[in-house]
XYZ file of C-alpha atoms in Angstrom:
712
model
C 199.173 63.766 18.964
C 200.821 60.620 20.271
C 201.561 60.545 23.973
C 205.147 60.208 25.098
C 205.873 56.798 26.571
C 208.558 55.718 28.965
C 209.107 52.761 31.217
C 208.113 53.202 34.817
C 211.323 53.381 36.770
C 212.085 53.437 40.459
C 208.806 51.814 41.571
C 208.711 48.116 42.367
C 206.373 45.883 40.402
C 205.040 42.939 42.373
C 203.487 39.865 40.792
C 200.008 40.514 42.182
C 196.991 38.238 41.788
C 194.779 37.114 38.895
C 191.641 37.951 40.837
C 189.784 40.256 41.094
C 189.898 41.421 37.511
C 190.292 45.148 36.997
C 192.149 47.618 39.216
C 191.664 46.823 42.912
C 193.016 49.309 45.478
C 193.682 47.816 48.938
C 194.783 50.920 50.817
C 198.502 50.515 50.078
C 198.617 49.819 46.372
C 196.659 48.561 43.378
C 196.383 45.136 41.802
C 195.830 45.138 38.035
C 194.398 42.067 36.264
C 193.305 41.654 32.639
C 191.957 38.622 30.775
C 193.281 37.913 27.280
C 193.563 34.441 25.844
C 195.230 35.600 22.655
C 197.792 38.091 24.081
C 201.493 37.399 23.725
C 202.479 40.295 25.962
C 200.589 43.006 27.862
C 201.766 46.461 28.940
C 200.024 48.463 31.644
C 200.098 52.148 30.686
C 199.897 54.634 33.575
C 198.830 58.012 32.210
C 199.823 61.193 34.043
C 197.997 64.515 34.034
C 200.137 65.815 31.161
C 199.330 62.770 29.017
C 202.697 61.117 29.555
C 202.579 57.317 29.699
C 204.620 55.196 32.055
C 204.768 51.621 30.827
C 204.733 48.639 33.168
C 205.214 45.225 31.516
C 202.858 42.608 32.992
C 205.056 39.552 33.225
C 202.719 37.323 35.245
C 199.907 35.340 33.617
C 197.652 32.689 35.189
C 194.803 31.077 33.266
C 194.971 33.791 30.587
C 194.800 36.545 33.228
C 197.700 38.996 33.093
C 198.409 40.692 36.411
C 200.705 42.819 38.527
C 200.640 44.828 41.760
C 201.945 48.377 42.106
C 202.623 49.625 45.655
C 201.768 53.284 46.319
C 199.552 53.480 43.225
C 196.054 54.490 44.276
C 192.791 56.288 43.594
C 192.763 58.829 40.809
C 195.486 57.102 38.780
C 194.509 56.892 35.104
C 195.512 53.832 33.115
C 194.984 51.689 30.032
C 196.437 48.601 28.383
C 198.478 47.869 25.273
C 198.033 44.279 24.142
C 200.643 42.637 21.949
C 199.276 39.736 19.950
C 198.160 38.573 16.506
C 196.460 40.891 14.049
C 194.706 38.466 11.705
C 191.140 39.671 11.103
C 190.446 36.681 8.848
C 191.010 34.496 11.935
C 189.138 36.858 14.262
C 192.210 38.435 15.913
C 192.659 42.223 16.063
C 195.464 42.967 18.555
C 197.401 46.186 17.987
C 199.645 47.645 20.740
C 199.256 51.102 19.214
C 195.701 51.148 20.534
C 195.451 52.287 24.151
C 192.685 50.065 25.532
C 190.135 50.579 28.266
C 190.025 47.985 31.046
C 186.683 46.110 30.756
C 186.577 45.995 34.570
C 187.450 49.615 35.268
C 185.242 51.208 37.957
C 185.519 54.725 36.568
C 186.330 56.311 33.224
C 188.003 59.637 32.467
C 187.475 61.352 29.121
C 185.596 60.487 25.948
C 186.502 59.322 22.469
C 186.815 61.975 19.769
C 186.310 59.890 16.596
C 189.962 60.386 15.564
C 191.240 58.213 12.726
C 193.718 56.519 15.093
C 190.833 54.729 16.830
C 190.039 52.736 13.692
C 191.770 50.020 11.677
C 191.684 51.474 8.196
C 195.109 50.440 6.883
C 194.621 48.138 3.870
C 197.478 45.780 4.793
C 198.028 45.087 8.469
C 197.312 47.033 11.665
C 197.139 50.805 11.770
C 200.356 52.493 12.917
C 198.507 55.484 14.415
C 198.525 55.652 18.224
C 195.113 56.241 19.826
C 196.503 57.818 23.026
C 194.905 61.188 23.648
C 191.836 60.250 21.646
C 190.313 57.540 23.804
C 188.976 56.962 27.310
C 191.102 55.954 30.291
C 190.346 53.771 33.266
C 190.674 55.265 36.748
C 191.720 53.524 39.966
C 188.942 54.102 42.507
C 188.649 53.984 46.275
C 185.937 51.490 47.293
C 185.433 53.166 50.696
C 182.062 54.855 51.215
C 179.992 55.568 54.302
C 176.687 53.866 53.587
C 175.493 54.561 57.124
C 172.214 52.765 57.783
C 171.336 52.368 54.082
C 168.849 49.585 53.541
C 167.233 48.421 50.303
C 163.502 49.271 50.333
C 162.663 45.752 49.084
C 159.248 46.755 47.764
C 157.039 43.751 46.969
C 156.421 43.391 43.262
C 152.673 43.855 43.702
C 153.223 47.242 45.385
C 155.717 48.492 42.801
C 155.128 51.458 40.507
C 158.098 52.097 38.197
C 159.154 55.506 36.921
C 161.425 55.259 33.872
C 163.757 58.242 34.022
C 166.811 59.701 32.349
C 169.454 61.020 34.736
C 170.125 64.065 32.594
C 166.683 64.771 31.208
C 164.845 64.610 34.530
C 166.537 67.590 36.167
C 168.279 69.438 33.334
C 165.851 72.382 33.511
C 164.559 72.003 37.081
C 164.504 75.501 38.630
C 164.852 74.247 42.224
C 167.974 72.197 41.490
C 171.206 74.244 41.549
C 172.445 74.899 38.028
C 175.728 73.048 38.563
C 173.854 69.906 39.636
C 171.211 69.766 36.916
C 171.391 66.667 34.740
C 173.675 64.775 37.120
C 173.539 62.034 39.735
C 173.683 64.757 42.389
C 170.778 66.536 40.679
C 168.638 63.413 40.823
C 169.489 63.101 44.514
C 168.443 66.698 45.191
C 165.433 67.081 47.533
C 163.432 68.857 44.794
C 163.726 65.880 42.428
C 163.076 63.332 45.152
C 160.066 65.276 46.415
C 158.438 65.079 42.985
C 158.924 61.317 42.847
C 157.705 60.631 46.375
C 154.718 62.965 46.105
C 153.763 61.218 42.872
C 153.736 57.893 44.716
C 156.088 55.873 42.526
C 158.213 53.296 44.320
C 161.103 52.635 41.928
C 163.208 54.714 39.556
C 164.338 52.831 36.459
C 167.323 54.750 35.137
C 168.159 54.664 31.470
C 171.733 53.461 30.877
C 174.303 54.743 33.334
C 177.048 52.276 32.399
C 179.840 54.235 30.726
C 178.904 54.741 27.093
C 180.454 56.261 23.987
C 179.497 59.258 21.916
C 179.114 58.115 18.327
C 181.246 59.958 15.831
C 178.483 60.041 13.215
C 176.214 61.826 15.719
C 178.920 64.211 16.805
C 179.477 65.158 13.177
C 175.788 66.181 13.015
C 176.052 68.214 16.212
C 174.071 65.569 18.115
C 174.933 63.021 20.804
C 174.082 59.558 22.064
C 171.507 60.729 24.597
C 169.912 57.414 25.512
C 173.232 55.740 26.234
C 172.652 52.300 24.657
C 176.267 52.189 23.553
C 178.086 50.716 26.540
C 181.836 50.357 26.860
C 182.283 50.152 30.648
C 180.042 47.681 32.470
C 181.296 48.655 35.949
C 181.643 52.417 35.563
C 178.911 55.025 36.088
C 178.826 57.266 33.025
C 181.165 60.197 33.562
C 178.971 62.638 31.633
C 176.430 62.592 34.472
C 178.950 63.492 37.188
C 178.826 66.929 38.790
C 181.968 66.650 40.943
C 184.666 65.158 38.689
C 185.630 62.081 36.680
C 188.706 60.779 38.521
C 186.573 58.463 40.636
C 184.269 61.166 42.024
C 181.466 59.842 39.798
C 181.461 56.593 41.782
C 180.995 58.395 45.087
C 178.342 60.651 43.557
C 176.394 57.676 42.231
C 176.504 55.948 45.616
C 175.288 59.129 47.312
C 172.375 59.273 44.854
C 171.358 55.684 45.605
C 171.620 56.351 49.337
C 169.371 59.431 49.041
C 166.769 57.597 46.948
C 166.733 54.677 49.384
C 166.234 57.068 52.287
C 163.113 58.303 50.473
C 161.834 54.734 50.047
C 162.655 54.568 46.342
C 164.286 51.575 44.694
C 166.899 52.058 41.969
C 166.676 49.846 38.873
C 169.313 50.133 36.150
C 168.628 49.740 32.440
C 171.662 47.634 31.476
C 173.113 46.821 28.068
C 175.063 43.561 28.129
C 174.166 42.298 24.683
C 176.645 44.412 22.703
C 179.329 47.083 23.086
C 180.111 50.474 21.589
C 182.821 49.082 19.313
C 180.274 48.155 16.625
C 181.243 46.012 13.646
C 184.615 45.663 11.892
C 184.397 49.296 10.776
C 184.027 50.569 14.348
C 186.703 51.877 16.734
C 189.087 49.726 18.769
C 188.465 50.894 22.312
C 188.682 47.860 24.580
C 187.374 44.334 23.954
C 188.296 44.194 20.262
C 191.957 44.894 20.922
C 192.164 42.730 24.061
C 190.720 39.489 22.672
C 188.282 39.945 19.820
C 187.422 36.279 19.247
C 186.719 35.609 22.925
C 184.471 38.600 23.559
C 182.410 38.785 20.345
C 180.241 36.458 18.275
C 181.881 36.186 14.866
C 180.377 34.812 11.679
C 181.200 31.130 11.516
C 183.755 30.583 8.761
C 183.996 34.328 8.066
C 185.780 35.471 11.222
C 186.458 39.045 10.125
C 182.722 39.825 10.357
C 180.508 40.036 13.443
C 177.337 38.039 14.069
C 174.813 40.714 15.024
C 171.446 40.022 16.703
C 171.155 43.494 18.226
C 171.195 45.811 15.231
C 174.243 47.602 16.672
C 177.032 45.870 14.787
C 178.083 43.217 17.299
C 176.858 40.761 19.930
C 178.793 39.515 22.928
C 179.788 35.835 22.885
C 177.604 34.700 25.749
C 178.876 31.128 25.760
C 182.440 32.174 26.579
C 183.145 31.700 30.302
C 184.984 34.999 30.691
C 182.153 36.923 29.014
C 179.661 35.303 31.348
C 181.972 36.086 34.254
C 182.229 39.711 33.127
C 178.454 40.109 33.096
C 177.889 38.302 36.385
C 180.710 40.194 38.097
C 179.238 43.451 36.825
C 175.736 42.639 38.079
C 177.024 41.592 41.491
C 179.170 44.749 41.696
C 176.203 47.026 41.110
C 174.191 45.223 43.795
C 176.856 44.721 46.456
C 179.002 47.834 45.984
C 176.562 50.330 44.450
C 173.441 49.058 46.292
C 171.073 49.058 43.304
C 167.830 47.103 43.602
C 167.349 45.550 40.195
C 167.997 45.572 36.471
C 166.120 45.986 33.216
C 168.000 44.088 30.516
C 168.061 45.754 27.099
C 167.338 43.271 24.268
C 167.432 40.506 26.857
C 166.626 37.779 24.357
C 170.108 38.242 22.880
C 171.651 37.197 26.172
C 170.089 33.761 25.883
C 169.476 33.459 22.165
C 169.718 29.880 20.946
C 168.138 28.818 17.658
C 164.586 30.169 17.295
C 163.524 30.939 20.853
C 164.667 32.008 24.248
C 166.062 28.878 25.786
C 165.283 28.679 29.472
C 168.197 26.333 29.924
C 170.745 28.788 28.583
C 173.853 29.322 30.649
C 172.944 32.915 31.376
C 169.581 32.086 32.912
C 171.112 29.233 34.878
C 173.727 31.540 36.333
C 171.156 34.163 37.290
C 168.897 31.577 38.907
C 171.562 30.132 41.164
C 173.377 33.350 42.033
C 172.731 34.242 45.695
C 173.035 37.994 45.002
C 171.466 38.633 41.605
C 168.545 36.235 41.998
C 167.288 38.308 44.937
C 166.864 41.620 43.125
C 164.273 42.695 40.580
C 164.975 41.335 37.090
C 163.129 42.806 34.107
C 163.611 41.727 30.496
C 163.020 43.604 27.283
C 161.942 40.450 25.394
C 162.948 41.509 21.909
C 165.871 41.362 19.513
C 166.430 41.063 15.769
C 167.506 37.426 15.891
C 165.553 34.478 14.581
C 162.277 34.102 16.409
C 161.976 37.816 17.170
C 159.655 38.885 19.937
C 159.842 36.607 22.992
C 157.337 38.045 25.488
C 156.140 35.384 27.917
C 159.085 33.050 27.287
C 161.380 34.057 30.122
C 161.889 31.976 33.283
C 159.684 32.459 36.376
C 162.215 34.648 38.159
C 161.821 37.397 35.571
C 159.356 40.162 34.803
C 159.030 41.429 31.232
C 158.211 44.631 29.443
C 154.830 43.747 27.966
C 154.640 45.309 24.530
C 151.348 43.511 23.884
C 149.851 45.497 26.769
C 151.035 48.741 25.160
C 149.559 47.834 21.778
C 146.228 46.616 23.153
C 145.620 49.675 25.308
C 146.554 52.056 22.508
C 144.251 50.254 20.074
C 141.333 50.214 22.515
C 141.434 53.922 23.247
C 141.590 54.841 19.562
C 138.505 52.635 19.022
C 140.018 50.030 16.751
C 137.732 47.104 15.957
C 138.001 43.683 17.620
C 139.956 44.999 20.592
C 137.791 44.002 23.580
C 139.186 40.525 24.174
C 142.814 41.549 23.913
C 142.206 44.613 26.069
C 140.508 42.550 28.789
C 143.378 40.064 28.873
C 145.990 42.793 29.219
C 143.984 44.677 31.852
C 143.943 41.616 34.108
C 147.630 40.758 34.002
C 148.101 38.856 30.712
C 147.607 35.406 32.192
C 147.662 33.973 28.654
C 151.350 34.954 28.433
C 152.559 34.051 31.895
C 150.291 31.632 33.738
C 151.431 28.608 31.721
C 154.787 28.747 33.528
C 153.157 29.360 36.918
C 154.104 33.004 36.915
C 152.028 35.750 38.485
C 150.798 39.175 37.374
C 154.064 40.741 38.472
C 155.624 39.070 35.422
C 153.949 41.764 33.313
C 155.523 45.228 33.380
C 152.706 47.249 31.856
C 153.413 50.436 29.969
C 151.715 52.655 27.412
C 154.801 54.711 26.576
C 158.517 54.374 27.205
C 161.663 56.208 26.141
C 161.537 54.457 22.763
C 158.592 56.077 20.996
C 156.118 58.886 21.536
C 155.574 60.493 24.896
C 152.031 60.220 26.232
C 151.264 63.782 25.161
C 152.563 63.085 21.669
C 150.676 59.777 21.477
C 147.429 61.772 21.521
C 148.757 64.662 19.405
C 150.402 63.079 16.348
C 149.400 60.492 13.791
C 152.883 60.478 12.295
C 156.428 60.761 13.573
C 158.296 64.028 13.141
C 161.977 63.186 13.542
C 163.507 65.792 11.230
C 165.738 67.116 14.019
C 167.591 63.777 14.079
C 169.192 64.547 10.726
C 168.036 61.374 8.955
C 165.294 62.827 6.789
C 162.589 61.469 9.121
C 163.527 57.932 8.053
C 164.450 56.755 11.563
C 162.050 55.605 14.242
C 158.941 53.444 14.160
C 156.322 54.333 11.544
C 153.450 52.308 13.077
C 152.746 53.907 16.451
C 149.063 53.184 17.099
C 148.719 56.878 17.877
C 145.840 59.282 17.186
C 146.060 63.057 17.042
C 142.451 63.634 18.186
C 141.630 65.660 15.109
C 144.639 67.881 14.452
C 148.321 67.075 13.829
C 150.628 68.595 16.411
C 150.190 71.907 18.148
C 146.715 73.414 17.944
C 144.465 75.935 19.665
C 141.220 74.108 18.911
C 139.425 73.760 22.294
C 137.664 70.501 21.420
C 140.897 68.837 20.336
C 142.770 70.023 23.425
C 140.004 68.782 25.723
C 139.972 65.380 24.036
C 143.755 65.091 24.245
C 143.677 65.847 27.962
C 140.932 63.255 28.442
C 142.839 60.618 26.473
C 145.909 61.159 28.612
C 143.805 60.589 31.721
C 142.324 57.468 30.092
C 145.743 55.996 29.431
C 147.095 56.820 32.877
C 144.036 55.488 34.705
C 143.983 52.292 32.625
C 147.679 51.711 33.279
C 147.465 52.274 37.022
C 144.293 50.215 37.491
C 145.591 47.196 35.543
C 146.988 44.077 37.185
C 150.746 43.789 36.914
C 153.545 46.306 37.467
C 152.766 49.747 36.002
C 155.582 51.785 34.502
C 155.391 55.515 33.803
C 157.725 57.216 31.378
C 159.230 60.312 32.940
C 157.324 63.464 32.247
C 154.146 61.720 31.070
C 152.488 62.800 34.303
C 153.351 66.372 33.250
C 152.251 66.179 29.629
C 155.840 66.246 28.335
C 156.136 66.621 24.562
C 158.959 65.854 22.127
C 157.210 67.695 19.299
C 156.312 64.425 17.585
C 159.831 62.976 17.719
C 159.456 59.263 18.480
C 163.177 58.420 18.386
C 164.914 61.031 20.520
C 167.980 58.834 21.102
C 170.269 61.592 19.861
C 168.500 64.604 21.377
C 170.340 65.837 24.450
C 168.298 69.012 24.211
C 164.969 70.609 25.048
C 163.411 67.987 22.778
C 164.027 65.309 25.427
C 164.398 67.174 28.702
C 161.447 67.659 31.026
C 160.278 71.283 30.896
C 159.487 72.186 34.502
C 157.684 75.428 33.611
C 154.259 73.862 34.028
C 150.887 75.085 32.835
C 147.729 74.670 34.902
C 146.720 71.768 32.664
C 150.029 70.009 33.328
C 149.667 70.446 37.085
C 146.141 69.023 36.884
C 147.462 65.968 35.035
C 150.128 65.457 37.693
C 147.473 65.736 40.415
C 145.327 63.187 38.591
C 148.245 60.764 38.277
C 149.075 61.221 41.953
C 145.445 60.524 42.895
C 145.183 57.303 40.878
C 148.521 55.994 42.182
C 147.203 56.690 45.677
C 144.055 54.659 44.938
C 146.178 51.760 43.724
C 148.331 51.879 46.848
C 145.297 51.964 49.134
C 143.420 49.008 47.632
C 144.887 45.491 47.381
C 142.207 44.413 44.883
C 143.858 46.811 42.406
C 147.294 45.213 42.864
C 146.623 41.505 43.323
C 149.539 39.113 43.643
C 147.699 36.312 41.823
C 145.685 36.143 38.635
C 141.931 36.463 38.704
C 140.299 33.089 38.262
C 136.760 34.188 37.429
C 135.688 31.664 40.017
C 136.073 31.637 43.789
C 134.394 29.927 46.676
C 130.954 31.468 47.019
C 128.456 31.478 49.857
C 125.295 33.270 50.902
C 127.109 36.415 51.993
C 129.526 36.282 49.068
C 127.742 34.864 45.960
C 130.034 36.387 43.320
C 133.346 35.354 41.777
C 136.482 37.486 42.002
C 135.970 39.023 38.572
C 132.960 39.501 36.271
C 132.955 41.076 32.802
C 129.738 42.940 32.031
C 128.216 44.395 28.893
C 126.876 47.974 29.127
C 123.390 46.583 29.839
C 124.739 44.749 32.920
C 124.597 41.273 31.325
C 127.564 39.035 31.796
C 129.610 39.012 28.624
C 128.990 36.104 26.285
C 131.239 34.616 23.642
C 129.201 36.438 21.019
C 129.751 39.746 22.837
C 133.518 39.220 22.857
C 133.557 38.531 19.130
C 131.740 41.719 18.101
C 134.090 43.931 16.118
C 132.068 47.080 16.733
C 131.992 46.802 20.545
C 133.952 49.571 22.260
C 132.409 49.581 25.735
C 132.756 47.155 28.617
C 132.537 46.990 32.408
C 134.468 44.846 34.846
C 133.599 44.023 38.447
C 136.552 43.541 40.822
C 135.325 41.738 43.933
C 137.133 42.931 47.045
C 135.297 40.286 49.104
C 136.811 37.446 47.046
C 140.558 38.010 47.097
C 142.086 34.552 47.064
C 145.573 35.342 48.307
C 146.255 36.083 52.018
C 148.355 38.994 53.218
C 152.024 38.682 54.206
C 151.004 37.369 57.616
C 148.646 34.736 56.199
C 145.454 36.615 57.075
C 142.494 36.987 54.690
C 142.475 40.133 52.583
C 139.206 42.026 52.282
C 138.864 45.220 50.306
C 136.286 47.509 48.751
C 134.829 46.302 45.454
C 135.118 48.236 42.207
C 133.306 48.668 38.919
C 135.322 49.962 35.989
C 133.282 51.333 33.093
C 135.258 51.742 29.856
C 133.877 53.595 26.845
C 136.278 54.132 23.931
C 133.369 54.869 21.565
C 133.079 58.306 20.015
C 129.644 58.834 21.569
C 128.437 58.689 25.203
C 127.240 55.332 26.516
C 124.632 54.537 29.161
C 125.850 51.778 31.477
C 123.268 49.891 33.537
C 124.660 49.110 37.003
C 124.295 45.441 38.039
C 121.754 44.300 40.622
C 122.060 44.486 44.405
C 124.018 41.212 44.534
C 126.995 43.263 43.365
C 126.298 46.214 45.637
C 123.429 48.451 46.682
C 125.179 51.794 46.217
C 128.170 52.815 44.175
C 130.338 55.900 44.612
C 132.244 57.577 41.779
C 135.990 57.839 42.390
C 137.234 58.586 38.862
C 135.600 60.093 35.806
C 138.172 60.926 33.149
C 135.636 63.190 31.410
C 136.016 65.566 34.375
C 138.934 67.896 33.568
C 139.348 69.181 37.108
C 140.033 65.902 38.817
C 137.930 63.440 40.799
C 134.201 64.132 40.960
C 132.358 64.820 44.201
C 131.910 61.119 45.019
C 128.475 60.972 43.395
C 126.420 57.947 44.504
C 124.477 55.613 42.208
C 121.959 52.921 43.160
C 122.060 49.350 41.865
C 120.183 48.881 38.607
C 120.304 52.544 37.618
C 122.022 54.006 34.563
C 125.354 55.805 34.611
C 126.296 57.980 31.668
C 129.887 57.474 30.558
C 130.963 60.199 28.185
C 132.592 59.528 24.840
C 136.140 58.153 25.172
C 136.211 58.076 28.937
C 136.524 55.814 31.963
C 134.547 55.777 35.202
C 135.616 54.013 38.399
C 132.930 53.192 40.963
C 133.349 51.634 44.391
C 131.343 50.196 47.256
C 132.566 49.189 50.723
C 133.515 45.668 51.689
C 130.699 43.578 53.190
């Protein structure tokens, strides 16, 4: 059904200003501003509650920005744009005033798309004559006022950071202590029950999967599924309306701010997983929702010489044209908005290599990186890259500028391979355990450059990593063809659910191994939500479309799940208490020594207590190793410039399928050692058993032992 349109009468239209872009309410009226280089005429469409449109011609244009000011128009007003201009796909232009378009700068969005034919350009000769009104999303004028009170960013140092990757909906959707009407929303995440879990766990930052307004794909809707992960952005300034408990006429903005304020009050930073590399409009067969109809050739990378097709380095159908000044401005304005107005503490950039892709590698001199580096707002928050895309050159871990941290997929692979006893894994495992200096030190970066993870949203959960050899994605409706086939997983002897006691015990132990390894490694550890609770997706390693029990955390916990949470909490507490476990600088393997301190900062030891030799590292059948972390030889001072002295630690790793006797080193390393962790113990930390120097310690099959002695 096409909405009725009429000109707005009886209300003055002032010329307004070309900046800021978007709809800016000043207390008395709203300024509207839209960039389009190709437009010949632009109409502002004000949409009333009954769907009626009131059309306001935008007569003023400065530097390709169309603008006007409407007195007495304020928060809650829904609107869109109709752009009159050329429709010549062969030249890259796709303007059609019959498409009601979303403002790229809108701060809030009302409604969702419904996959109606009017959203697409399917007419064989010229633009579609079907009107998309009533089938698309609308921008909403918002009130920027909010009482932040004494809100302060926690500003956690990188070295002290423990990230918890979470999904706004999935985290609380079934939480019994969160009121039903708040579950799966921003307000639900801000509820004391949710915050208490995070703070008791000891994490310091919540990395939220996409909350920028995204689109529900028609192909998924036709299967009865949905875009659960949200990597399908259409509104870079708007918090997704599907996660709002209190309304979508601007209430979602206030609700999001309240969530950030509550998390900050609990000492938790908020990091957003942002998707600036592409939009939800897809390729030439996708819907016209916003950018495509406003100025297609300015916003998107098109195939050179074949302008009707999109140049795609993301695998989603399109890529934003990063070299265009207004695209760069859009991204930078969005980032600054989320920091200054929404008070977030950092960003994780999805497919970040696309943002700077030039030729065969990530170019550190790209405009995007230059802008980030010099920006006084964005350069001061946490910046995390996913260093991968499908462009030429592929995986780019270690190639980002010094300001950035990176998701370290090599860490994930090495740790998975070690604990499933693959051959020739010791060297790689040791490098990843100590911060991946081979990837980052060449550009004078520090361990914080490495965001370490074993699992993330994309792939198996931790429980499934130790329960399945193969993916089981049948519920996605693609015949189990989607998702990664090479997962470096191991089912511990039985595929999927089982009642075999030996298999269940081994799976529980392996989960403890992974968690302990992650939290005792140098760098920034990241937990995937629910891994501390043994969350399962039933073997689904691509739950992007599963807004269901498949993806949600099940808060009805077994005793085993509570024990795993207690174990995770304990190890995070150890990390927080000991600076040698969260060093700001790389180990050197050499430090100033003296009579009282004759040892370097780090020593790798074979099970017989010999220092590792080159021959030892090259052995393919070696699955056991020890590492000495010297708390008396920490090179970096504390924040006040004072020397840092800590307890020393011995980590004994045995990924072999049989127990291993480890000989403790001589008294130069320590006279007595106390056990703090033994992952072979199902009921948590052992009773701090002591061991003398030079004696043997039995490390059970596929387990880890952490020993400590006091500082000298």
